[in-house]
Amino acid sequence: MNLVTTVAELRAVLREPQRAGRTIGLVPTMGAFHEGHLSLMRRARAECDVVVVSLFVNPSQFNDAADLIGYPRDAERDAARASDIGVHYLFAPAVEEVYPPGFATTVSVGGLTDTLEGRHRGRAHFDGVTTVVTKLFNMVGPDVAYFGQKDAQQALVIRRLVRDLDMPVRIEVCPTIREPDGLALSSRNAHLSPDDRARAAALHRALDAVQRAVAAGERDPAAARLPALAALRAAQIEPEYLELVSTRTLVPVDRIDGEILAVVAARVGATRLIDNRLIQPSPNPDREVATVATAAPTTA
Ligand code: AMP
């Protein structure tokens, strides 16, 4: 694996594979790699000829100075883990390389960014994300870029960015990797005290509780939220938000008729965590039998 720190060097090393028509996969990250990051890299490695992982703690997407200063960083360990997976290039630019003096451009996606994380972290958060991702796409020129379902709103916003600006890159969204007790892996989990770490699994339990309510036939979102709120309360967690929203628009649903997204954000101790879960209303029992019956011969 090669460590690259400048845009000029990155373009130079990618020129030849690009000219030869080899597929380039990009995994944008802020480092402090965990299995979630590594799953994206493995997927990119399996699907692309050349894999670039960017490691850049993007100051412009932090709404909290203390969060930026305290963000976990371990460049050496990150490089070793990426190398083990077979990543070809780790692109780790300095802040001045990405934002040189006089930098004055912002790429902003409307609508989808007004709610949930956008509402709670402020307009600048997603502006920071979409601006840096646009820059990374322009620097690398990837055929495919990999993002995690863990940041579901971010993934939707990036899809919209790519569609609206006709960027020639395919976006792949990969499943959330979790600890055995269900806690979604996150670089910020490193900040949790042992007690907070134990309580943090309640976010996952809350999303499970929504799933169970919907599977039991609940179609009223307000009612389906109640057991989830109870699960959080049992762990003394007050959510910033806990919503059942459309998977397309992120607007809260009036009724659970099709697939929805349950989303939660909460501070556990001093650490802000987010999680989400796709939820399907259970098919009616007759259809379930029919599906099994017709599926069996084709899968045999
Ligand atoms: P970050 O370094 O936190 O900006 O994350 C880099 C990428 O990894 C983003 O696309 C995240 O959505 C993704 N990611 C973070 N945590 C997980 C996880 N637990 N499972 C899968 N992907 C994740």
Short mmCIF file of C-alpha atoms and ligand atoms in Angstrom, two decimals:
data_model
loop_
_atom_site.label_atom_id
_atom_site.label_comp_id
_atom_site.label_asym_id
_atom_site.label_seq_id
_atom_site.Cartn_x
_atom_site.Cartn_y
_atom_site.Cartn_z
CA MET A 1 0.00 0.00 0.00
CA ASN A 2 1.17 3.51 -0.78
CA LEU A 3 0.57 6.54 1.41
CA VAL A 4 -0.28 9.62 -0.66
CA THR A 5 -0.64 13.09 0.81
CA THR A 6 -1.00 15.49 -2.13
CA VAL A 7 -3.59 15.82 -4.89
CA ALA A 8 -0.86 16.07 -7.54
CA GLU A 9 0.70 12.78 -6.42
CA LEU A 10 -2.71 11.09 -6.22
CA ARG A 11 -3.57 12.15 -9.79
CA ALA A 12 -0.16 10.97 -10.99
CA VAL A 13 -0.50 7.47 -9.52
CA LEU A 14 -4.10 7.05 -10.74
CA ARG A 15 -3.47 8.32 -14.30
CA GLU A 16 -2.21 5.02 -15.64
CA PRO A 17 -4.91 2.72 -14.18
CA GLN A 18 -7.57 5.21 -15.30
CA ARG A 19 -6.16 5.30 -18.84
CA ALA A 20 -6.09 1.49 -18.87
CA GLY A 21 -9.81 1.42 -18.00
CA ARG A 22 -9.31 -0.17 -14.58
CA THR A 23 -12.10 0.47 -12.09
CA ILE A 24 -11.27 2.77 -9.19
CA GLY A 25 -13.10 2.36 -5.87
CA LEU A 26 -13.05 5.08 -3.21
CA VAL A 27 -13.83 4.68 0.50
CA PRO A 28 -14.03 8.12 2.17
CA THR A 29 -13.27 7.99 5.91
CA MET A 30 -12.19 10.11 8.86
CA GLY A 31 -9.91 7.35 10.16
CA ALA A 32 -9.73 5.53 13.53
CA PHE A 33 -10.66 2.43 11.54
CA HIS A 34 -13.01 -0.19 12.96
CA GLU A 35 -14.70 -3.19 11.35
CA GLY A 36 -17.32 -0.89 9.78
CA HIS A 37 -14.64 0.95 7.81
CA LEU A 38 -12.86 -2.32 7.03
CA SER A 39 -16.07 -3.87 5.64
CA LEU A 40 -16.32 -0.99 3.14
CA MET A 41 -12.68 -1.49 2.14
CA ARG A 42 -13.16 -5.26 1.69
CA ARG A 43 -16.20 -4.66 -0.48
CA ALA A 44 -14.27 -2.13 -2.59
CA ARG A 45 -11.37 -4.57 -2.88
CA ALA A 46 -13.73 -7.33 -4.06
CA GLU A 47 -15.42 -5.12 -6.68
CA CYS A 48 -12.73 -2.74 -7.98
CA ASP A 49 -9.29 -3.04 -9.57
CA VAL A 50 -7.77 -0.19 -7.58
CA VAL A 51 -8.91 0.85 -4.09
CA VAL A 52 -8.29 4.32 -2.68
CA VAL A 53 -9.16 5.02 0.97
CA SER A 54 -9.21 8.66 1.97
CA LEU A 55 -8.39 9.53 5.58
CA PHE A 56 -9.29 13.11 6.34
CA VAL A 57 -10.82 14.47 9.53
CA ASN A 58 -12.80 17.17 7.77
CA PRO A 59 -12.93 20.25 10.04
CA SER A 60 -15.78 21.89 8.13
CA GLN A 61 -18.31 19.17 9.02
CA PHE A 62 -17.77 19.45 12.78
CA ASN A 63 -20.23 21.71 14.56
CA ASP A 64 -18.44 21.28 17.88
CA ALA A 65 -14.79 22.37 18.29
CA ALA A 66 -14.20 19.97 21.21
CA ASP A 67 -15.51 17.06 19.09
CA LEU A 68 -13.00 17.93 16.34
CA ILE A 69 -10.06 18.28 18.73
CA GLY A 70 -10.92 15.06 20.58
CA TYR A 71 -11.77 13.03 17.46
CA PRO A 72 -9.88 9.70 17.71
CA ARG A 73 -6.79 9.57 15.47
CA ASP A 74 -4.34 6.71 14.94
CA ALA A 75 -2.79 7.09 11.49
CA GLU A 76 -0.17 4.38 11.92
CA ARG A 77 -2.60 1.70 13.01
CA ASP A 78 -5.04 2.80 10.26
CA ALA A 79 -2.33 2.41 7.61
CA ALA A 80 -1.48 -1.10 8.85
CA ARG A 81 -5.12 -2.22 8.81
CA ALA A 82 -5.82 -0.79 5.36
CA SER A 83 -2.63 -2.42 4.06
CA ASP A 84 -3.70 -5.82 5.47
CA ILE A 85 -6.92 -5.60 3.46
CA GLY A 86 -5.06 -4.87 0.25
CA VAL A 87 -5.97 -1.20 -0.13
CA HIS A 88 -3.73 0.23 -2.86
CA TYR A 89 -3.61 3.90 -1.85
CA LEU A 90 -4.25 5.59 1.47
CA PHE A 91 -4.85 9.25 0.68
CA ALA A 92 -4.26 11.30 3.83
CA PRO A 93 -3.99 14.98 2.90
CA ALA A 94 -3.26 17.81 5.34
CA VAL A 95 -6.04 20.34 5.99
CA GLU A 96 -4.22 22.98 3.85
CA GLU A 97 -4.07 20.56 0.92
CA VAL A 98 -7.86 20.26 0.93
CA TYR A 99 -8.64 23.84 1.96
CA PRO A 100 -5.83 26.07 0.69
CA PRO A 101 -5.80 29.73 1.75
CA GLY A 102 -8.66 31.59 0.07
CA PHE A 103 -10.88 28.53 -0.26
CA ALA A 104 -14.37 29.96 -0.80
CA THR A 105 -16.67 27.33 -2.34
CA THR A 106 -19.49 25.38 -0.71
CA VAL A 107 -21.50 22.57 -2.28
CA SER A 108 -24.90 22.39 -0.62
CA VAL A 109 -27.75 19.89 -1.01
CA GLY A 110 -31.20 21.21 -0.09
CA GLY A 111 -34.22 19.46 1.38
CA LEU A 112 -32.81 16.19 2.69
CA THR A 113 -30.27 18.08 4.81
CA ASP A 114 -32.86 20.23 6.64
CA THR A 115 -33.96 17.45 8.97
CA LEU A 116 -32.50 15.00 11.55
CA GLU A 117 -28.69 15.45 11.61
CA GLY A 118 -28.98 18.69 9.62
CA ARG A 119 -31.43 20.14 12.10
CA HIS A 120 -29.48 19.06 15.17
CA ARG A 121 -25.94 19.70 13.98
CA GLY A 122 -26.71 22.75 11.86
CA ARG A 123 -26.57 23.59 8.15
CA ALA A 124 -22.75 23.63 8.11
CA HIS A 125 -22.50 19.90 8.89
CA PHE A 126 -23.88 18.54 5.62
CA ASP A 127 -22.40 21.46 3.66
CA GLY A 128 -19.04 20.31 5.00
CA VAL A 129 -19.77 16.71 4.02
CA THR A 130 -21.03 17.44 0.50
CA THR A 131 -18.22 19.91 -0.20
CA VAL A 132 -15.47 17.52 0.89
CA VAL A 133 -17.04 14.53 -0.88
CA THR A 134 -17.32 16.58 -4.09
CA LYS A 135 -13.65 17.47 -3.74
CA LEU A 136 -12.66 13.85 -3.07
CA PHE A 137 -14.61 12.69 -6.14
CA ASN A 138 -12.82 15.35 -8.23
CA MET A 139 -9.43 14.41 -6.80
CA VAL A 140 -9.79 10.63 -7.20
CA GLY A 141 -12.24 10.26 -10.11
CA PRO A 142 -13.67 6.99 -8.72
CA ASP A 143 -16.02 4.71 -10.65
CA VAL A 144 -17.60 3.59 -7.37
CA ALA A 145 -17.67 5.11 -3.88
CA TYR A 146 -18.61 3.19 -0.74
CA PHE A 147 -20.58 4.56 2.21
CA GLY A 148 -22.13 2.98 5.32
CA GLN A 149 -25.82 2.56 6.10
CA LYS A 150 -24.81 3.60 9.63
CA ASP A 151 -24.95 7.20 8.35
CA ALA A 152 -28.18 6.69 6.41
CA GLN A 153 -28.97 10.37 5.94
CA GLN A 154 -25.44 11.05 4.71
CA ALA A 155 -25.75 8.22 2.17
CA LEU A 156 -29.06 9.62 0.88
CA VAL A 157 -27.61 13.13 0.65
CA ILE A 158 -24.59 11.84 -1.31
CA ARG A 159 -26.87 9.95 -3.72
CA ARG A 160 -28.80 13.17 -4.29
CA LEU A 161 -25.57 15.16 -4.76
CA VAL A 162 -24.32 12.70 -7.38
CA ARG A 163 -27.64 12.65 -9.22
CA ASP A 164 -28.17 16.42 -9.13
CA LEU A 165 -24.65 17.29 -10.30
CA ASP A 166 -24.35 14.39 -12.83
CA MET A 167 -21.25 13.03 -11.15
CA PRO A 168 -20.05 9.90 -12.97
CA VAL A 169 -19.73 7.75 -9.86
CA ARG A 170 -21.84 4.86 -8.56
CA ILE A 171 -22.70 5.00 -4.87
CA GLU A 172 -22.78 1.74 -2.91
CA VAL A 173 -24.23 1.69 0.60
CA CYS A 174 -22.96 -1.12 2.84
CA PRO A 175 -24.67 -2.67 5.91
CA THR A 176 -24.00 -1.41 9.44
CA ILE A 177 -21.46 -3.51 11.35
CA ARG A 178 -22.34 -3.97 15.04
CA GLU A 179 -20.87 -5.16 18.32
CA PRO A 180 -22.31 -8.44 19.66
CA ASP A 181 -24.78 -6.48 21.85
CA GLY A 182 -26.00 -4.53 18.81
CA LEU A 183 -24.14 -1.23 19.31
CA ALA A 184 -23.22 0.13 15.87
CA LEU A 185 -19.46 0.45 15.51
CA SER A 186 -18.33 4.07 15.51
CA SER A 187 -15.00 5.80 15.99
CA ARG A 188 -16.69 7.81 18.76
CA ASN A 189 -17.44 4.64 20.78
CA ALA A 190 -13.84 4.89 22.00
CA HIS A 191 -14.93 7.89 24.10
CA LEU A 192 -17.59 5.91 26.03
CA SER A 193 -16.87 5.10 29.69
CA PRO A 194 -17.50 1.42 30.60
CA ASP A 195 -20.87 2.38 32.10
CA ASP A 196 -21.87 4.50 29.08
CA ARG A 197 -20.69 1.74 26.75
CA ALA A 198 -23.11 -0.69 28.43
CA ARG A 199 -25.97 1.84 28.24
CA ALA A 200 -25.25 2.68 24.58
CA ALA A 201 -26.63 -0.68 23.40
CA ALA A 202 -30.07 0.72 24.27
CA LEU A 203 -30.09 2.63 20.95
CA HIS A 204 -30.09 -0.68 19.11
CA ARG A 205 -32.66 -2.14 21.52
CA ALA A 206 -34.89 0.87 20.82
CA LEU A 207 -34.73 0.29 17.06
CA ASP A 208 -35.44 -3.41 17.66
CA ALA A 209 -38.46 -2.44 19.73
CA VAL A 210 -39.87 -0.46 16.78
CA GLN A 211 -39.28 -3.47 14.53
CA ARG A 212 -41.09 -5.76 16.97
CA ALA A 213 -44.05 -3.40 17.30
CA VAL A 214 -44.38 -3.15 13.50
CA ALA A 215 -43.97 -6.92 13.09
CA ALA A 216 -46.79 -7.37 15.62
CA GLY A 217 -49.04 -5.29 13.36
CA GLU A 218 -48.62 -1.74 14.70
CA ARG A 219 -49.07 0.77 11.88
CA ASP A 220 -49.29 3.99 13.90
CA PRO A 221 -45.79 5.54 14.13
CA ALA A 222 -46.56 7.30 17.44
CA ALA A 223 -47.55 3.97 19.01
CA ALA A 224 -44.57 2.13 17.46
CA ARG A 225 -42.21 4.72 19.05
CA LEU A 226 -43.47 4.08 22.59
CA PRO A 227 -41.59 0.82 23.33
CA ALA A 228 -38.47 2.36 21.77
CA LEU A 229 -38.68 5.39 24.05
CA ALA A 230 -39.17 3.02 26.98
CA ALA A 231 -36.02 1.08 26.02
CA LEU A 232 -34.03 4.34 25.97
CA ARG A 233 -35.55 5.57 29.20
CA ALA A 234 -34.65 2.27 30.91
CA ALA A 235 -31.01 3.12 30.12
CA GLN A 236 -31.47 6.76 31.22
CA ILE A 237 -31.04 7.99 27.66
CA GLU A 238 -32.99 11.00 26.40
CA PRO A 239 -32.95 10.96 22.57
CA GLU A 240 -32.23 14.10 20.53
CA TYR A 241 -34.58 12.50 18.05
CA LEU A 242 -36.27 9.16 17.53
CA GLU A 243 -38.28 9.22 14.31
CA LEU A 244 -39.94 6.87 11.86
CA VAL A 245 -39.28 8.42 8.48
CA SER A 246 -39.64 7.80 4.76
CA THR A 247 -36.60 6.03 3.29
CA ARG A 248 -36.78 8.40 0.30
CA THR A 249 -37.50 11.82 1.81
CA LEU A 250 -36.68 11.38 5.54
CA VAL A 251 -40.02 13.01 6.35
CA PRO A 252 -41.82 11.38 9.33
CA VAL A 253 -44.47 8.94 8.10
CA ASP A 254 -48.15 9.28 9.11
CA ARG A 255 -48.68 5.55 8.79
CA ILE A 256 -46.42 2.53 8.42
CA ASP A 257 -47.54 1.16 5.05
CA GLY A 258 -44.26 0.17 3.43
CA GLU A 259 -40.57 0.16 4.22
CA ILE A 260 -39.57 2.92 6.64
CA LEU A 261 -36.41 4.00 8.40
CA ALA A 262 -36.28 4.24 12.18
CA VAL A 263 -33.60 6.77 13.15
CA VAL A 264 -32.22 7.71 16.54
CA ALA A 265 -29.63 10.15 17.91
CA ALA A 266 -28.70 10.56 21.55
CA ARG A 267 -25.93 11.64 23.84
CA VAL A 268 -24.69 8.84 26.03
CA GLY A 269 -22.56 10.60 28.62
CA ALA A 270 -20.65 13.18 26.58
CA THR A 271 -20.67 11.11 23.39
CA ARG A 272 -23.23 11.71 20.66
CA LEU A 273 -24.29 8.51 18.90
CA ILE A 274 -26.61 7.85 15.94
CA ASP A 275 -28.14 4.66 14.59
CA ASN A 276 -30.91 3.58 12.25
CA ARG A 277 -32.76 0.53 11.08
CA LEU A 278 -34.78 -0.26 7.96
CA ILE A 279 -38.17 -1.62 8.95
CA GLN A 280 -40.55 -3.63 6.81
CA PRO A 281 -44.14 -4.22 7.88
CA SER A 282 -44.56 -7.99 8.17
CA PRO A 283 -46.21 -9.52 5.11
CA ASN A 284 -49.60 -11.03 5.84
CA PRO A 285 -49.41 -14.75 6.75
CA ASP A 286 -51.09 -15.94 3.51
CA ARG A 287 -48.56 -14.16 1.34
CA GLU A 288 -45.71 -15.50 3.46
CA VAL A 289 -46.81 -19.08 2.77
CA ALA A 290 -47.21 -18.33 -0.94
CA THR A 291 -43.72 -16.79 -1.11
CA VAL A 292 -42.13 -19.79 0.58
CA ALA A 293 -44.06 -22.20 -1.64
CA THR A 294 -43.12 -20.49 -4.91
CA ALA A 295 -39.56 -19.71 -3.81
CA ALA A 296 -38.68 -23.28 -2.88
CA PRO A 297 -38.45 -24.86 -6.38
CA THR A 298 -36.37 -21.99 -7.85
CA THR A 299 -33.83 -22.08 -5.02
CA ALA A 300 -33.51 -25.91 -5.06
P1 AMP B 1 -16.40 7.97 9.26
O1 AMP B 1 -14.94 7.67 9.32
O2 AMP B 1 -17.11 7.86 10.57
O3 AMP B 1 -16.71 9.25 8.50
O4 AMP B 1 -17.05 6.80 8.38
C1 AMP B 1 -16.55 6.50 7.09
C2 AMP B 1 -17.54 5.60 6.40
O5 AMP B 1 -17.71 4.41 7.18
C3 AMP B 1 -18.93 6.24 6.27
O6 AMP B 1 -19.46 5.94 4.99
C4 AMP B 1 -19.70 5.58 7.38
O7 AMP B 1 -21.10 5.50 7.11
C5 AMP B 1 -19.07 4.19 7.39
N1 AMP B 1 -19.32 3.54 8.68
C6 AMP B 1 -19.14 4.07 9.91
N2 AMP B 1 -19.51 3.19 10.87
C7 AMP B 1 -19.95 2.09 10.22
C8 AMP B 1 -20.47 0.83 10.66
N3 AMP B 1 -20.63 0.53 11.95
N4 AMP B 1 -20.83 -0.08 9.71
C9 AMP B 1 -20.68 0.21 8.39
N5 AMP B 1 -20.19 1.37 7.92
C10 AMP B 1 -19.83 2.31 8.82
#
